[in-house]
CSV table of C-alpha atoms in Angstrom, one decimal:
chain,number,residue,atom,x,y,z
G,1,MET,CA,-123.7,-74.2,61.7
G,2,GLY,CA,-120.5,-72.6,62.0
G,3,PHE,CA,-122.0,-69.3,63.2
G,4,THR,CA,-124.0,-71.5,66.0
G,5,PHE,CA,-121.0,-73.2,66.9
G,6,LEU,CA,-119.3,-70.0,67.6
G,7,ARG,CA,-122.0,-68.6,69.8
G,8,LEU,CA,-121.6,-72.1,71.8
G,9,PHE,CA,-118.0,-71.4,71.9
G,10,ALA,CA,-118.3,-68.0,72.9
G,11,LEU,CA,-121.0,-68.8,75.8
G,12,ALA,CA,-119.0,-71.6,77.0
G,13,MET,CA,-116.1,-69.2,77.8
G,14,ILE,CA,-118.4,-66.8,79.4
G,15,VAL,CA,-119.7,-69.5,81.9
G,16,SER,CA,-116.6,-71.5,82.4
G,17,PRO,CA,-114.9,-70.7,85.9
G,18,VAL,CA,-111.4,-69.1,86.0
G,19,PHE,CA,-109.6,-70.6,89.1
G,20,VAL,CA,-106.8,-68.1,90.3
G,21,SER,CA,-105.0,-69.2,93.2
G,22,ALA,CA,-105.4,-66.5,96.1
G,23,ALA,CA,-102.4,-64.5,97.5
G,24,PRO,CA,-102.0,-64.6,101.4
G,25,LEU,CA,-102.8,-61.1,103.2
G,26,SER,CA,-99.9,-58.5,103.9
G,27,VAL,CA,-97.2,-60.1,101.1
G,28,ARG,CA,-94.2,-58.3,99.4
G,29,GLN,CA,-95.9,-58.5,96.0
G,30,THR,CA,-98.6,-55.7,95.3
G,31,THR,CA,-101.5,-56.4,93.1
G,32,THR,CA,-100.2,-54.5,90.4
G,33,GLY,CA,-96.1,-55.5,91.2
G,34,PRO,CA,-93.4,-55.7,93.5
G,35,ILE,CA,-93.2,-53.2,96.6
G,36,VAL,CA,-90.5,-50.9,97.5
G,37,PRO,CA,-88.8,-52.3,100.4
G,38,GLY,CA,-89.7,-51.3,103.6
G,39,THR,CA,-93.6,-51.1,102.4
G,40,GLY,CA,-96.2,-53.7,102.0
G,41,THR,CA,-99.7,-53.9,100.0
G,42,SER,CA,-102.3,-56.6,100.9
G,43,PRO,CA,-104.1,-57.8,98.2
G,44,ASN,CA,-107.2,-57.9,99.9
G,45,PRO,CA,-109.0,-54.7,100.0
G,46,ASP,CA,-110.6,-55.1,103.0
G,47,TRP,CA,-107.1,-55.0,105.0
G,48,ASP,CA,-105.5,-52.9,102.6
G,49,HIS,CA,-101.8,-52.1,103.7
G,50,ASN,CA,-99.6,-49.8,102.0
G,51,GLY,CA,-96.4,-48.9,103.4
G,52,VAL,CA,-96.5,-45.0,103.7
G,53,GLY,CA,-92.5,-44.6,103.7
G,54,ARG,CA,-89.8,-46.8,103.6
G,55,GLY,CA,-89.4,-47.4,107.5
G,56,ARG,CA,-92.4,-49.1,109.3
G,57,VAL,CA,-95.3,-50.8,107.1
G,58,ALA,CA,-98.7,-49.0,107.3
G,59,ASP,CA,-101.0,-49.7,110.3
G,60,PRO,CA,-103.9,-51.9,109.8
G,61,HIS,CA,-106.6,-50.4,107.1
G,62,VAL,CA,-104.2,-47.7,106.0
G,63,ALA,CA,-103.6,-47.1,102.5
G,64,ARG,CA,-101.4,-45.3,100.3
G,65,GLN,CA,-104.0,-44.0,98.2
G,66,THR,CA,-107.1,-41.8,99.2
G,67,THR,CA,-110.4,-41.8,97.9
G,68,THR,CA,-110.1,-38.5,96.1
G,69,GLY,CA,-106.0,-39.0,95.0
G,70,PRO,CA,-102.8,-39.8,96.2
G,71,ILE,CA,-101.7,-38.8,100.1
G,72,ILE,CA,-98.9,-37.0,101.7
G,73,PRO,CA,-95.9,-38.9,102.1
G,74,GLY,CA,-95.8,-40.1,105.5
G,75,THR,CA,-99.9,-40.4,106.0
G,76,GLY,CA,-102.5,-42.1,104.8
G,77,THR,CA,-106.1,-42.9,104.0
G,78,SER,CA,-108.4,-46.0,103.8
G,79,PRO,CA,-110.6,-45.8,100.9
G,80,ASN,CA,-113.1,-47.8,102.9
G,81,PRO,CA,-115.2,-45.3,104.9
G,82,ASP,CA,-115.8,-47.5,107.4
G,83,TRP,CA,-112.3,-47.5,108.4
G,84,ASP,CA,-111.0,-44.2,107.5
G,85,HIS,CA,-107.3,-43.6,108.7
G,86,ASN,CA,-106.1,-39.8,107.3
G,87,GLY,CA,-103.1,-38.9,108.5
G,88,VAL,CA,-102.7,-36.6,111.3
G,89,GLY,CA,-99.1,-35.4,110.2
G,90,ARG,CA,-96.1,-35.9,108.2
G,91,GLY,CA,-94.7,-38.4,110.4
G,92,ARG,CA,-96.7,-41.5,111.8
G,93,VAL,CA,-99.5,-42.8,110.3
G,94,ALA,CA,-102.7,-42.2,112.0
G,95,ASP,CA,-103.9,-44.4,114.5
G,96,PRO,CA,-106.7,-47.0,113.3
G,97,HIS,CA,-110.1,-45.4,113.1
G,98,VAL,CA,-109.0,-41.9,113.3
G,99,ALA,CA,-109.8,-39.1,110.6
G,100,ARG,CA,-108.4,-36.1,109.7
G,101,GLN,CA,-112.0,-34.7,109.1
G,102,THR,CA,-114.4,-34.3,111.9
G,103,THR,CA,-118.0,-34.7,111.6
G,104,THR,CA,-118.3,-30.9,112.5
G,105,GLY,CA,-115.3,-29.9,110.3
G,106,PRO,CA,-111.6,-29.7,110.2
G,107,ILE,CA,-109.9,-30.8,113.3
G,108,VAL,CA,-106.8,-29.5,114.8
G,109,PRO,CA,-103.2,-30.4,113.5
G,110,GLY,CA,-101.9,-33.4,115.2
G,111,THR,CA,-105.4,-34.5,116.6
G,112,GLY,CA,-107.9,-37.0,115.2
G,113,THR,CA,-111.7,-37.8,115.5
G,114,SER,CA,-113.5,-40.4,113.7
G,115,PRO,CA,-116.9,-39.3,111.9
G,116,ASN,CA,-118.0,-42.8,113.1
G,117,PRO,CA,-119.9,-42.3,116.5
G,118,ASP,CA,-118.9,-45.9,117.5
G,119,TRP,CA,-115.4,-45.4,117.1
G,120,ASP,CA,-115.1,-42.0,118.1
G,121,HIS,CA,-111.2,-41.0,118.9
G,122,ASN,CA,-110.8,-37.4,119.7
G,123,GLY,CA,-107.1,-35.9,120.0
G,124,VAL,CA,-106.0,-34.9,123.3
G,125,GLY,CA,-103.8,-32.8,122.7
G,126,ARG,CA,-101.0,-31.6,119.7
G,127,GLY,CA,-98.7,-34.6,119.8
G,128,ARG,CA,-99.9,-38.2,120.1
G,129,VAL,CA,-103.4,-39.1,118.2
G,130,ALA,CA,-105.6,-40.2,120.9
G,131,ALA,CA,-106.0,-44.1,121.3
G,132,PRO,CA,-108.3,-46.0,119.9
G,133,HIS,CA,-112.0,-45.9,121.9
G,134,VAL,CA,-110.7,-42.5,123.7
G,135,ALA,CA,-113.2,-39.3,123.2
G,136,ARG,CA,-112.7,-35.9,124.6
G,137,GLN,CA,-115.7,-35.6,126.3
G,138,THR,CA,-116.8,-37.8,129.7
G,139,THR,CA,-120.1,-38.9,130.3
G,140,THR,CA,-120.2,-36.2,133.1
G,141,GLY,CA,-118.5,-33.6,131.2
G,142,PRO,CA,-115.2,-32.4,129.7
G,143,ILE,CA,-112.2,-34.3,130.8
G,144,ILE,CA,-108.6,-32.9,132.1
G,145,PRO,CA,-106.3,-32.1,129.3
G,146,GLY,CA,-104.2,-34.8,128.5
G,147,THR,CA,-106.6,-37.9,129.6
G,148,GLY,CA,-109.7,-39.3,127.8
G,149,THR,CA,-113.2,-41.1,128.7
G,150,SER,CA,-115.6,-42.7,126.3
G,151,PRO,CA,-118.8,-42.1,126.8
G,152,ASN,CA,-119.6,-45.5,126.0
G,153,PRO,CA,-119.8,-47.4,129.3
G,154,ASP,CA,-119.2,-50.8,127.4
G,155,TRP,CA,-115.8,-48.9,126.3
G,156,ASP,CA,-114.7,-46.5,129.0
G,157,HIS,CA,-111.2,-45.8,129.0
G,158,ASN,CA,-110.5,-43.0,131.9
G,159,GLY,CA,-107.2,-41.1,131.6
G,160,VAL,CA,-104.5,-42.4,133.9
G,161,GLY,CA,-102.9,-39.7,134.3
G,162,ARG,CA,-102.1,-36.3,132.8
G,163,GLY,CA,-99.5,-38.0,130.2
G,164,ARG,CA,-100.3,-40.5,127.5
G,165,VAL,CA,-104.3,-41.6,127.6
G,166,ALA,CA,-105.4,-44.8,128.7
G,167,ASP,CA,-105.2,-47.7,126.9
G,168,PRO,CA,-108.2,-49.2,125.3
G,169,HIS,CA,-110.5,-51.1,128.0
G,170,VAL,CA,-108.8,-49.2,130.9
G,171,ALA,CA,-110.7,-47.7,133.6
G,172,ARG,CA,-110.0,-45.5,136.4
G,173,GLN,CA,-112.3,-47.5,139.0
G,174,THR,CA,-111.7,-51.0,139.8
G,175,THR,CA,-114.4,-53.4,140.8
G,176,THR,CA,-113.0,-52.6,144.7
G,177,GLY,CA,-112.6,-48.9,144.6
G,178,PRO,CA,-110.1,-46.8,142.9
G,179,ILE,CA,-107.0,-47.7,141.5
G,180,ILE,CA,-103.5,-46.7,142.3
G,181,PRO,CA,-102.8,-43.1,139.9
G,182,GLY,CA,-101.0,-44.4,136.6
G,183,THR,CA,-102.2,-47.7,136.9
G,184,GLY,CA,-105.8,-49.0,135.7
G,185,THR,CA,-108.1,-52.2,136.2
G,186,SER,CA,-111.3,-52.6,134.1
G,187,PRO,CA,-114.3,-53.7,136.0
G,188,ASN,CA,-115.1,-55.8,133.4
G,189,PRO,CA,-113.5,-59.0,134.1
G,190,ASP,CA,-113.7,-60.2,130.5
G,191,TRP,CA,-111.3,-57.1,129.5
G,192,ASP,CA,-109.3,-57.5,132.9
G,193,HIS,CA,-106.2,-54.5,132.8
G,194,ASN,CA,-104.5,-54.3,135.7
G,195,GLY,CA,-101.6,-51.7,135.8
G,196,VAL,CA,-98.2,-53.2,136.4
G,197,GLY,CA,-96.6,-50.4,137.7
G,198,ARG,CA,-96.8,-46.6,138.3
G,199,GLY,CA,-95.7,-45.7,134.5
G,200,ARG,CA,-97.4,-47.3,131.6
G,201,VAL,CA,-100.5,-48.8,132.3
G,202,ALA,CA,-101.0,-52.3,131.4
G,203,ASP,CA,-101.8,-53.3,127.8
G,204,PRO,CA,-105.3,-54.9,127.0
G,205,HIS,CA,-105.7,-58.4,128.3
G,206,VAL,CA,-102.9,-58.0,130.8
G,207,ALA,CA,-103.6,-58.3,134.7
G,208,ARG,CA,-101.3,-58.2,137.8
G,209,GLN,CA,-102.6,-61.7,139.1
G,210,THR,CA,-101.7,-64.8,137.0
G,211,THR,CA,-103.6,-67.8,137.7
G,212,THR,CA,-100.8,-69.4,139.9
G,213,GLY,CA,-100.2,-66.3,141.8
G,214,PRO,CA,-98.8,-62.7,141.7
G,215,ILE,CA,-96.6,-61.9,138.6
G,216,VAL,CA,-92.9,-60.0,138.7
G,217,PRO,CA,-93.4,-56.3,138.7
G,218,GLY,CA,-93.5,-55.0,135.3
G,219,THR,CA,-94.8,-58.3,133.5
G,220,GLY,CA,-98.1,-59.6,133.5
G,221,THR,CA,-100.3,-62.5,132.7
G,222,SER,CA,-103.9,-62.6,132.0
G,223,PRO,CA,-106.0,-65.5,133.8
G,224,ASN,CA,-107.9,-66.3,130.3
G,225,PRO,CA,-106.1,-68.6,128.7
G,226,ASP,CA,-107.7,-67.6,125.5
G,227,TRP,CA,-106.1,-64.3,126.2
G,228,ASP,CA,-102.8,-65.0,127.9
G,229,HIS,CA,-100.2,-62.4,127.7
G,230,ASN,CA,-97.5,-63.2,129.8
G,231,GLY,CA,-94.6,-60.7,130.4
G,232,VAL,CA,-91.4,-60.7,128.2
G,233,GLY,CA,-89.2,-59.2,130.4
G,234,ARG,CA,-89.4,-56.4,132.8
G,235,GLY,CA,-90.0,-53.2,131.2
G,236,ARG,CA,-92.6,-53.2,129.0
G,237,VAL,CA,-95.8,-55.6,129.5
G,238,ALA,CA,-95.7,-58.3,126.8
G,239,ASP,CA,-98.1,-57.6,123.6
G,240,PRO,CA,-101.6,-59.1,123.4
G,241,HIS,CA,-101.4,-62.8,122.7
G,242,VAL,CA,-98.0,-63.2,123.8
G,243,ALA,CA,-97.1,-65.6,126.5
G,244,ARG,CA,-93.7,-66.3,128.4
G,245,GLN,CA,-94.1,-70.3,127.5
G,246,THR,CA,-93.6,-71.9,124.3
G,247,THR,CA,-95.6,-75.0,123.3
G,248,THR,CA,-92.2,-76.4,123.5
G,249,GLY,CA,-90.5,-74.8,126.5
G,250,PRO,CA,-89.4,-71.4,127.4
G,251,ILE,CA,-88.6,-69.0,125.2
G,252,ILE,CA,-85.6,-66.5,124.8
G,253,PRO,CA,-85.9,-63.6,126.9
G,254,GLY,CA,-87.7,-60.4,125.2
G,255,THR,CA,-89.6,-62.3,122.8
G,256,GLY,CA,-92.5,-64.6,122.9
G,257,THR,CA,-94.7,-67.2,121.8
G,258,SER,CA,-98.5,-67.7,122.4
G,259,PRO,CA,-99.4,-71.4,122.7
G,260,ASN,CA,-102.8,-71.1,121.0
G,261,PRO,CA,-101.8,-71.8,117.6
G,262,ASP,CA,-104.2,-69.2,116.3
G,263,TRP,CA,-102.4,-66.6,117.6
G,264,ASP,CA,-99.2,-67.6,117.3
G,265,HIS,CA,-96.6,-64.7,118.3
G,266,ASN,CA,-93.0,-65.8,117.9
G,267,GLY,CA,-90.4,-62.6,118.7
G,268,VAL,CA,-88.4,-61.7,115.9
G,269,GLY,CA,-85.3,-60.8,117.5
G,270,ARG,CA,-84.0,-59.9,121.2
G,271,GLY,CA,-85.8,-56.3,121.5
G,272,ARG,CA,-89.2,-55.9,120.5
G,273,VAL,CA,-91.6,-58.6,120.9
G,274,ALA,CA,-93.3,-59.9,117.7
G,275,ASP,CA,-96.1,-58.1,116.3
G,276,PRO,CA,-99.7,-59.9,116.7
G,277,HIS,CA,-99.9,-62.8,114.1
G,278,VAL,CA,-96.5,-62.8,113.3
G,279,ALA,CA,-94.6,-65.7,113.3
G,280,ARG,CA,-90.8,-66.7,113.4
G,281,GLN,CA,-91.5,-69.8,110.7
G,282,THR,CA,-93.0,-69.3,107.3
G,283,THR,CA,-95.1,-71.4,105.5
G,284,THR,CA,-92.1,-72.4,103.4
G,285,GLY,CA,-89.0,-72.0,105.8
G,286,PRO,CA,-87.4,-69.9,108.3
G,287,ILE,CA,-87.7,-66.7,108.0
G,288,ILE,CA,-84.9,-63.4,107.8
G,289,PRO,CA,-84.4,-62.4,111.3
G,290,GLY,CA,-85.8,-59.3,112.3
G,291,THR,CA,-89.1,-60.2,109.8
G,292,GLY,CA,-91.9,-62.4,110.5
G,293,THR,CA,-94.4,-64.3,108.6
G,294,SER,CA,-97.2,-66.0,110.0
G,295,PRO,CA,-98.5,-69.4,108.8
G,296,ASN,CA,-102.0,-68.8,109.1
G,297,PRO,CA,-103.1,-67.5,105.7
G,298,ASP,CA,-105.7,-65.4,107.0
G,299,TRP,CA,-103.3,-63.4,109.0
G,300,ASP,CA,-100.4,-63.3,106.8
G,301,HIS,CA,-97.5,-60.6,107.7
G,302,ASN,CA,-94.5,-60.7,105.9
G,303,GLY,CA,-91.7,-59.1,107.4
G,304,VAL,CA,-91.0,-56.0,105.3
G,305,GLY,CA,-87.4,-55.3,106.5
G,306,ARG,CA,-84.4,-56.1,108.6
G,307,GLY,CA,-85.3,-53.6,111.1
């Protein structure tokens, strides 16, 4: 009888559920313990963001541990082969979807190519790694050094000059004709990216024409309210999903807040506009100036320092 009771008790312990409160993504606490100040780790392996140094936290999908072992400080590799991000040097961690190993062999130092043909990112020089969805080979032939075009027409990224490769979803040809050198417009109205000057091409989802009229040079607003990107000054165009008008009133110059609560991006200072999915208000209270936390647990991004 006692043996039967012990068997039943053991079975109950096995099948009984264990409830553990899930931690939000991108928190200051790793799955194994506190992280080093200035770095961060997400407990969600699909979005693992380990710090790769003591400055900026690693870009999304970048982990400190490779699938084969520790990585070199200042670089990073995701253990998820679908989001493989090898470092391409000792400074900045590789951009998303950029790998150190091409499908045919090692790549040139300082450049990168993803082994996934759907996200092919060839290096376009020896400095900065190519921007997302940028390939070294156009659909008609090799491209000019320093520029790039994706062979996938749905993600057409023509170079807009001889320096920086075009940002994602930027084409050299507008729907009405050629664009001014140094600017760009996508012929796809769902991804309309007009240039906002003659220097840097507009960020994704930024248009030169607002829903009410022309915008101030150097700023931009998308006519699509779901992707509203107002300029936050006269220099850099607003980051994606950042608007000049908050839900309660105008914002401080140099910062921005999206009126869409699902994409709330409050400024975290007076310089750079807040990164996507970063809010000034935490779920428990105000955050430290210069850092940010999103009240949305699915996109929780805690600040990792004061810079």
